[in-house]
Structure formats: C-alpha cells, structure tokens
Coordinates of C-alpha atoms and ligand atoms in Angstrom, one line a residue:
M1 CA 43.0 47.3 113.5
A2 CA 46.5 48.2 112.3
L3 CA 49.5 47.5 114.5
I4 CA 51.6 50.5 115.2
G5 CA 55.4 50.3 115.6
K6 CA 58.9 50.8 114.3
D7 CA 59.5 47.2 113.0
I8 CA 60.9 47.9 109.5
D9 CA 61.7 44.2 108.9
L10 CA 58.1 43.4 109.4
V11 CA 57.0 46.3 107.1
A12 CA 59.5 45.1 104.5
S13 CA 58.1 41.6 104.5
L14 CA 54.5 42.9 104.4
L15 CA 55.3 45.0 101.4
K16 CA 57.1 42.0 99.7
D17 CA 53.8 40.1 100.3
G18 CA 51.9 42.7 98.4
K19 CA 50.3 44.4 101.4
V20 CA 49.6 48.1 101.8
V21 CA 51.1 49.8 104.9
A22 CA 51.2 53.4 106.2
I23 CA 54.7 54.9 106.2
P24 CA 56.1 58.2 107.6
T25 CA 57.7 60.8 105.3
E26 CA 59.0 64.2 106.1
T27 CA 55.9 65.8 104.5
V28 CA 52.8 63.7 105.5
Y29 CA 52.1 60.0 106.1
G30 CA 51.8 57.8 103.0
L31 CA 50.0 54.7 102.1
A32 CA 52.6 52.5 100.5
A33 CA 52.8 49.5 98.2
N34 CA 55.4 47.8 96.0
A35 CA 55.3 50.0 92.8
F36 CA 55.9 47.0 90.7
N37 CA 53.0 44.9 92.1
E38 CA 49.8 46.0 90.3
K39 CA 47.5 44.1 92.7
A40 CA 49.1 45.8 95.7
V41 CA 48.9 49.2 94.0
L42 CA 45.2 48.6 93.3
K43 CA 44.6 48.1 97.0
I44 CA 45.9 51.6 97.7
F45 CA 43.1 53.0 95.5
E46 CA 40.6 50.8 97.4
V47 CA 41.8 51.8 100.9
K48 CA 41.7 55.5 100.0
N49 CA 38.6 55.3 97.9
R50 CA 40.5 57.2 95.3
P51 CA 39.6 57.2 91.6
T52 CA 42.2 55.4 89.5
T53 CA 42.3 58.5 87.2
N54 CA 44.5 60.2 89.9
P55 CA 48.1 59.1 89.6
L56 CA 50.5 58.2 92.4
I57 CA 54.0 59.2 93.4
V58 CA 56.9 56.7 93.4
H59 CA 59.3 56.9 96.3
I60 CA 62.9 55.8 95.7
G61 CA 65.9 55.3 98.1
N62 CA 68.7 56.2 95.7
K63 CA 69.2 57.7 92.3
M64 CA 70.3 54.4 90.7
Q65 CA 66.7 53.3 90.8
L66 CA 65.8 56.1 88.3
T67 CA 67.4 54.2 85.4
D68 CA 64.8 51.5 85.8
L69 CA 61.9 54.0 85.9
V70 CA 62.5 56.8 83.5
K71 CA 63.6 57.3 79.9
S72 CA 65.4 60.6 80.2
I73 CA 66.2 63.3 82.7
P74 CA 66.3 67.0 81.6
E75 CA 69.2 69.1 82.8
N76 CA 67.0 71.2 85.1
A77 CA 65.8 68.0 86.8
H78 CA 69.4 67.0 87.5
L79 CA 69.9 70.5 89.1
L80 CA 66.8 70.2 91.3
M81 CA 67.7 66.6 92.4
E82 CA 71.2 67.7 93.4
N83 CA 69.8 70.5 95.5
F84 CA 66.6 69.1 96.9
W85 CA 67.0 65.3 97.1
P86 CA 66.5 63.7 99.5
G87 CA 63.6 65.9 100.4
P88 CA 60.0 67.1 99.6
L89 CA 60.4 67.6 95.9
T90 CA 58.6 65.4 93.3
L91 CA 59.6 65.4 89.7
L92 CA 57.5 64.4 86.7
L93 CA 59.7 62.4 84.3
P94 CA 59.0 60.4 81.1
K95 CA 58.2 56.8 82.3
K96 CA 59.6 53.5 81.0
A97 CA 57.2 50.7 80.2
I98 CA 58.0 48.9 83.4
V99 CA 56.0 51.6 85.3
S100 CA 52.4 50.5 85.4
D101 CA 49.7 52.7 83.9
L102 CA 47.8 52.1 87.1
V103 CA 50.6 54.1 88.9
T104 CA 50.6 56.9 86.4
A105 CA 46.9 56.9 85.5
S106 CA 48.1 56.3 81.9
H107 CA 50.1 59.6 81.9
N108 CA 53.4 59.2 80.0
T109 CA 55.2 60.7 82.9
V110 CA 55.8 59.2 86.4
A111 CA 56.0 61.3 89.6
I112 CA 59.2 60.4 91.5
R113 CA 60.6 61.6 94.8
M114 CA 63.4 60.6 97.2
P115 CA 62.2 61.2 100.7
S116 CA 64.5 62.3 103.5
H117 CA 62.7 60.7 106.5
P118 CA 65.4 58.5 108.1
L119 CA 63.1 55.6 109.0
L120 CA 61.7 55.5 105.5
Q121 CA 65.2 55.7 104.0
E122 CA 66.1 52.7 106.1
L123 CA 63.0 50.8 104.8
L124 CA 63.8 51.7 101.2
K125 CA 67.3 50.2 101.6
K126 CA 65.8 46.9 102.8
I127 CA 63.6 46.4 99.8
S128 CA 64.6 46.0 96.2
F129 CA 61.6 47.8 94.7
P130 CA 60.4 51.5 94.9
L131 CA 57.3 52.3 96.9
T132 CA 54.3 54.0 95.4
A133 CA 52.5 56.1 98.0
P134 CA 49.8 58.7 98.1
S135 CA 49.0 60.6 101.3
A136 CA 47.4 58.2 103.8
N137 CA 44.0 60.0 104.0
P138 CA 40.6 59.0 102.5
F139 CA 40.2 60.7 99.2
T140 CA 39.5 64.5 99.5
Y141 CA 40.1 64.5 103.3
I142 CA 43.0 66.3 105.1
S143 CA 46.4 64.5 104.8
P144 CA 47.7 62.9 108.1
T145 CA 50.8 64.2 109.8
T146 CA 50.7 61.9 112.9
V147 CA 50.2 58.2 113.5
D148 CA 47.0 59.1 115.4
H149 CA 45.6 60.7 112.2
V150 CA 46.4 57.7 110.1
S151 CA 45.0 55.3 112.7
K152 CA 41.7 57.1 113.0
Q153 CA 41.2 57.6 109.3
I154 CA 42.2 54.2 107.8
G155 CA 43.5 52.1 110.8
T156 CA 40.9 49.4 110.2
K157 CA 41.9 48.9 106.6
I158 CA 45.6 48.2 106.8
P159 CA 47.8 45.8 108.8
Y160 CA 50.5 48.1 110.0
I161 CA 51.4 51.8 110.6
L162 CA 55.2 52.5 110.7
D163 CA 55.7 55.0 113.4
G164 CA 58.1 57.7 112.4
G165 CA 56.8 60.4 114.8
D166 CA 55.1 63.6 113.7
C167 CA 55.8 64.8 110.1
Q168 CA 58.2 67.7 110.2
K169 CA 57.2 69.6 107.1
G170 CA 53.5 69.0 107.6
V171 CA 52.5 69.7 104.0
E172 CA 52.9 67.6 100.8
S173 CA 55.9 67.7 98.5
T174 CA 56.2 70.3 95.7
I175 CA 55.6 68.8 92.2
V176 CA 57.6 70.0 89.3
G177 CA 57.3 68.9 85.6
F178 CA 59.1 69.9 82.5
N179 CA 58.0 71.1 79.0
K180 CA 59.5 70.0 75.7
N181 CA 62.4 72.5 76.1
G182 CA 63.2 71.1 79.6
D183 CA 61.9 74.2 81.4
A184 CA 60.5 73.5 84.8
I185 CA 56.8 74.1 85.6
I186 CA 55.2 73.9 89.0
Y187 CA 52.3 71.3 89.1
R188 CA 51.6 71.5 92.9
L189 CA 52.9 74.0 95.4
G190 CA 54.4 72.3 98.5
A191 CA 57.0 72.1 101.1
I192 CA 59.8 73.5 98.8
T193 CA 59.0 77.1 98.0
T194 CA 58.7 78.5 94.5
E195 CA 61.4 81.1 95.5
A196 CA 63.8 78.3 96.5
L197 CA 63.4 76.6 93.2
E198 CA 63.8 79.8 91.3
V199 CA 67.1 80.5 93.0
I200 CA 68.5 77.2 91.8
L201 CA 67.1 77.4 88.3
Q202 CA 67.7 81.1 88.0
S203 CA 64.4 81.8 86.2
K204 CA 60.8 82.6 87.1
L205 CA 58.6 79.5 87.2
K206 CA 55.2 79.2 85.8
T207 CA 52.4 77.1 87.4
F208 CA 50.7 74.4 85.3
K209 CA 47.3 75.6 84.0
N210 CA 44.9 73.0 82.9
N211 CA 42.4 73.8 80.1
K212 CA 40.5 70.6 80.1
S213 CA 37.1 70.2 81.7
T214 CA 38.4 67.4 84.0
P215 CA 40.6 68.9 86.7
A216 CA 44.3 68.0 86.5
P217 CA 45.6 65.6 89.1
G218 CA 46.3 67.4 92.4
M219 CA 44.5 70.5 91.2
M220 CA 41.0 69.4 92.2
K221 CA 39.0 72.3 93.7
I222 CA 37.7 70.4 96.8
H223 CA 40.6 68.7 98.3
Y224 CA 42.3 68.4 101.7
A225 CA 39.0 69.5 103.3
P226 CA 37.8 68.9 106.8
S227 CA 34.1 67.9 107.4
T228 CA 33.4 71.1 109.3
P229 CA 33.0 74.1 107.0
L230 CA 36.3 76.0 106.8
Y231 CA 36.4 79.8 106.1
L232 CA 39.5 81.4 104.8
V233 CA 39.2 85.1 105.8
D234 CA 41.2 88.3 105.1
N235 CA 41.4 89.5 108.7
L236 CA 40.5 87.2 111.6
K237 CA 40.5 90.0 114.1
K238 CA 37.8 91.9 112.1
N239 CA 36.0 89.0 110.4
W240 CA 35.3 86.6 113.3
N241 CA 32.5 88.9 114.5
Q242 CA 30.5 88.0 111.4
F243 CA 30.3 84.4 112.7
K244 CA 29.4 85.4 116.3
E245 CA 26.1 83.6 116.5
K246 CA 27.9 80.3 115.6
N247 CA 30.0 78.0 117.6
I248 CA 33.3 78.7 115.9
A249 CA 36.9 77.5 116.1
L250 CA 39.8 79.8 115.2
I251 CA 43.2 78.7 113.8
V252 CA 45.5 81.6 114.6
F253 CA 49.0 82.3 113.5
D254 CA 50.9 83.3 116.7
K255 CA 48.4 85.0 119.1
E256 CA 45.0 84.4 120.4
I257 CA 42.1 86.7 119.3
K258 CA 40.7 88.6 122.3
G259 CA 37.0 88.0 123.1
V260 CA 37.1 84.3 121.9
N261 CA 37.4 81.4 124.4
S262 CA 41.0 80.0 124.4
K263 CA 39.5 76.5 124.1
N264 CA 38.2 77.4 120.6
Q265 CA 41.6 78.6 119.4
F266 CA 44.6 76.8 118.0
I267 CA 47.9 78.7 117.8
L268 CA 50.0 77.5 114.9
S269 CA 53.3 79.0 116.1
K270 CA 53.9 80.9 119.3
N271 CA 57.3 81.9 117.9
S272 CA 55.7 83.3 114.7
S273 CA 57.6 80.8 112.6
L274 CA 56.0 80.0 109.2
D275 CA 57.8 76.7 109.1
E276 CA 56.3 75.7 112.5
A277 CA 52.9 77.0 111.3
T278 CA 53.1 74.8 108.2
E279 CA 54.1 71.8 110.4
N280 CA 51.0 72.4 112.5
L281 CA 48.3 73.4 109.9
Y282 CA 46.9 69.9 109.1
K283 CA 47.1 69.1 112.8
S284 CA 45.0 72.1 113.7
L285 CA 42.4 71.0 111.1
H286 CA 42.3 67.4 112.3
Y287 CA 42.1 68.8 115.9
F288 CA 39.0 70.9 115.4
D289 CA 37.2 68.6 112.9
N290 CA 34.3 66.5 114.1
K291 CA 34.1 68.3 117.4
G292 CA 30.7 69.8 116.8
F293 CA 31.9 73.3 115.6
D294 CA 29.7 75.1 113.1
A295 CA 32.7 76.6 111.4
I296 CA 36.5 76.8 111.4
L297 CA 38.0 80.1 110.6
I298 CA 41.6 80.9 109.5
Q299 CA 43.2 84.0 108.1
K300 CA 45.0 84.0 104.7
F301 CA 48.8 83.9 104.9
E302 CA 51.0 86.5 103.3
N303 CA 51.2 85.1 99.7
K304 CA 54.8 84.2 99.4
G305 CA 57.1 81.3 100.4
L306 CA 55.3 78.6 102.4
G307 CA 52.4 81.1 102.8
K308 CA 51.6 80.6 99.2
T309 CA 51.5 76.8 99.7
L310 CA 49.2 77.1 102.7
N311 CA 46.9 79.6 100.9
D312 CA 46.7 77.1 98.0
R313 CA 45.7 74.2 100.3
L314 CA 43.2 76.3 102.4
S315 CA 41.6 77.8 99.3
R316 CA 40.8 74.3 98.1
A317 CA 39.5 73.2 101.5
Q318 CA 37.4 76.3 102.2
V319 CA 33.7 76.8 101.8
K320 CA 33.1 79.0 98.7
F321 CA 31.2 82.1 99.8
Ligands
TXA1 O1 54.5 64.7 100.1 C1 54.0 64.0 99.2 O2 54.1 64.1 98.0 C2 53.1 62.8 99.8 C3 54.0 61.8 100.5 C4 53.3 60.6 101.0 O3 55.1 61.5 99.7 N1 52.4 62.2 98.8 C5 51.3 62.8 98.1 O4 50.7 61.9 97.2 O5 51.0 63.9 98.4 P1 49.2 62.2 96.7 O6 48.9 61.0 95.9 O7 48.4 62.5 97.8 O8 49.5 63.4 95.7 C6 50.2 63.2 94.6 C7 49.8 64.2 93.5 C8 48.4 63.9 93.1 O9 47.7 65.1 93.0 C9 48.6 63.4 91.7 O10 47.6 63.7 90.8 C10 49.9 64.0 91.2 O11 50.7 64.0 92.4 N2 50.6 63.3 90.2 C11 51.1 62.0 90.3 N3 51.6 61.6 89.1 C12 51.4 62.6 88.3 C13 51.7 62.8 86.9 N4 52.3 61.8 86.1 N5 51.4 64.0 86.3 C14 50.7 64.9 87.0 N6 50.4 64.8 88.3 C15 50.8 63.7 88.9
MG2 MG1 47.0 63.5 98.8

C-alpha cells in the first residue's frame, strides 16, 4: 500500500529511480513518472490500465525546459503561456525527437503544461527532468481530487502519494492546440474557460472535431464515469420524480430538493459559486459511487464558462437515454 506524505526528497528519489508516484496538481491528482524514462512511462499505462494509444501530458517547472521538448512555439502559444502559466492550461506543441512516442502516442505534438500547485512546483525544481502525468484514476473512471480518492483507486499499485491537500480547481486542465496558421483550437474544455482564452486571443475559438472512426484522445464518449448510472437532467426539481421508485442520490448546485432525504443529497456550493461547485463535482461523484444507489442525478449547468466544462464531463459520464 502506498505511503502518504509530503516528503518531496523521497518522491524525487523514487522518480529518479524510475518509479511511478501520485502527485497533487491544482486540477486533479496525477500519476507521475520521469518523462525521459520510457520504462517508467510504460508503468503509468500499466497502473492506469490505459491503452498506449492515449497520449500523456508533460509537466514542466519552468519555460527553459521547453527548448528541450518542442521545435517551435506559435505566437498565440506565447500569449497564452504569459497569461495562464503556471496554471491549468495544456498546450499541444510540435515535439522534438527526445520526446518518446510512448508519451505522445506517436503524435507529432506533445502536450505540455506548467502546473501552479506549490508542492509540485517545489518537486519540479528538485528534479532535472519533466514529469509525464495523466490523472491518477483507472482508465475511464472519475479523476481523483483528494488523497483518499487516489489511495482507494490505485493505492496498492504505487509506492507513494504526495499529499498536497484537496485539488482547488477540481477539473482537468484545458487543452489547446494550433493549426498551420498558428490559430488556437480547443481540444478539451477544462479549468480555464473558453471565454478567458478568447479575451486574451481576441478571437472566437473553435473546438477540435475529429472525423476519424477512432475517438480523438480525451474525446472518448464514455469517460470520467462513476460505476453507478449517472443521469444528467434538464431540471432536477421536476425530473427527480421520474426516478421515484429507485434509490437515488442527487447532486444539487446550491439548495436541497424538497421531498428527498438530505442524506441522499450533495450540495456542490452553498454560496452558489460555480468555482466551488467545480471544485466539488468529482468529490460528489466519488462520494455517492459504490454506495448502493440505483442512480445519481444531476442537473445540467448553464452552458457557459465553467458550466460548459462541467456539462462536457457529465455528458461523457452519463447514461445515454
Ligand atoms: O489537469 C490535467 O491536465 C491533469 C493533471 C494531472 O495535470 N492531467 C490529465 O491528464 O488530465 P490525462 O492523461 O488524464 O488527460 C490528458 C489528455 C488526454 O485526453 C490525452 O489524450 C490528451 O490529453 N493529449 C495528450 N497529448 C495529446 C496530443 N499530443 N494531442 C492530442 N491530445 C493529447
Ligand atoms: Mg484523465
């Protein structure tokens, strides 16, 4: 079983030895390995039970590391880095040969982000290599935002979980790529809103659409899903009655629904804050999952800002009906 603690010297030495450890980030917990050690990277896929066709994100501590990793940086990428790094923004940039095809699943771009979590920044300063880290959940399950989530999901498979407290953003980073002209395209909605990116780039952003039969990385239909069937409904107050005969759990935004036992309800933000609701969404899904409920119900968020990100995750996790 994994040790849990804040010993970054120990974590640094484990990583240098090619071990895989769980690390905190501001978005969700990650499962980290030395990005330049292929054997270590392969272990990540094994622990997660993730197909190697799904590429990983490389985490850096400072911009100087970019020169080793990427061939060129479009002007718009510079702009975004200046405004959102360190922070929950991942950029897809043309990779240099040093970046293993295992990390990028043979794509010619590598996903890179500079996290803002202070403990992770300290760790990145202690090691000379970047860390490749997917979210620390088994493939297709909900991402972990607390040490407890990580410990329950994969604690038996790794030696150490670096305890950085609960993740403050609570949802994964936004992923942005660039076309031939250097225009930004959104590959995954996330903790940085589309609107915030558009203010900086001063243009409307498109979302990447994949025409191939195999789903694009991060765009898989069933993803981030709890084991209990999840229903994303238009109006919880009206719709919960349709599930009356079942033992249901409700995830509510700021107020409980009358007529349903309080024990079956999780309030995302008593202060009606979308930031706080985002921070708590995965927690609420972890909380209700595997507790014997027939269904978990949640209402769609207003489709803008972080609400759009949450709707994206929930629509992938929900039962299609
Ligand atoms: O917030 C986050 O980004 C967290 C923390 C741990 O940093 N990490 C994370 O990693 O969410 P992961 O592996 O769960 O999701 C990364 C996504 C995947 O959907 C992957 O397919 C996509 O990024 N990705 C990685 N490299 C890519 C590339 N070259 N082109 C397109 N998509 C890429
Ligand atoms: Mg993930």
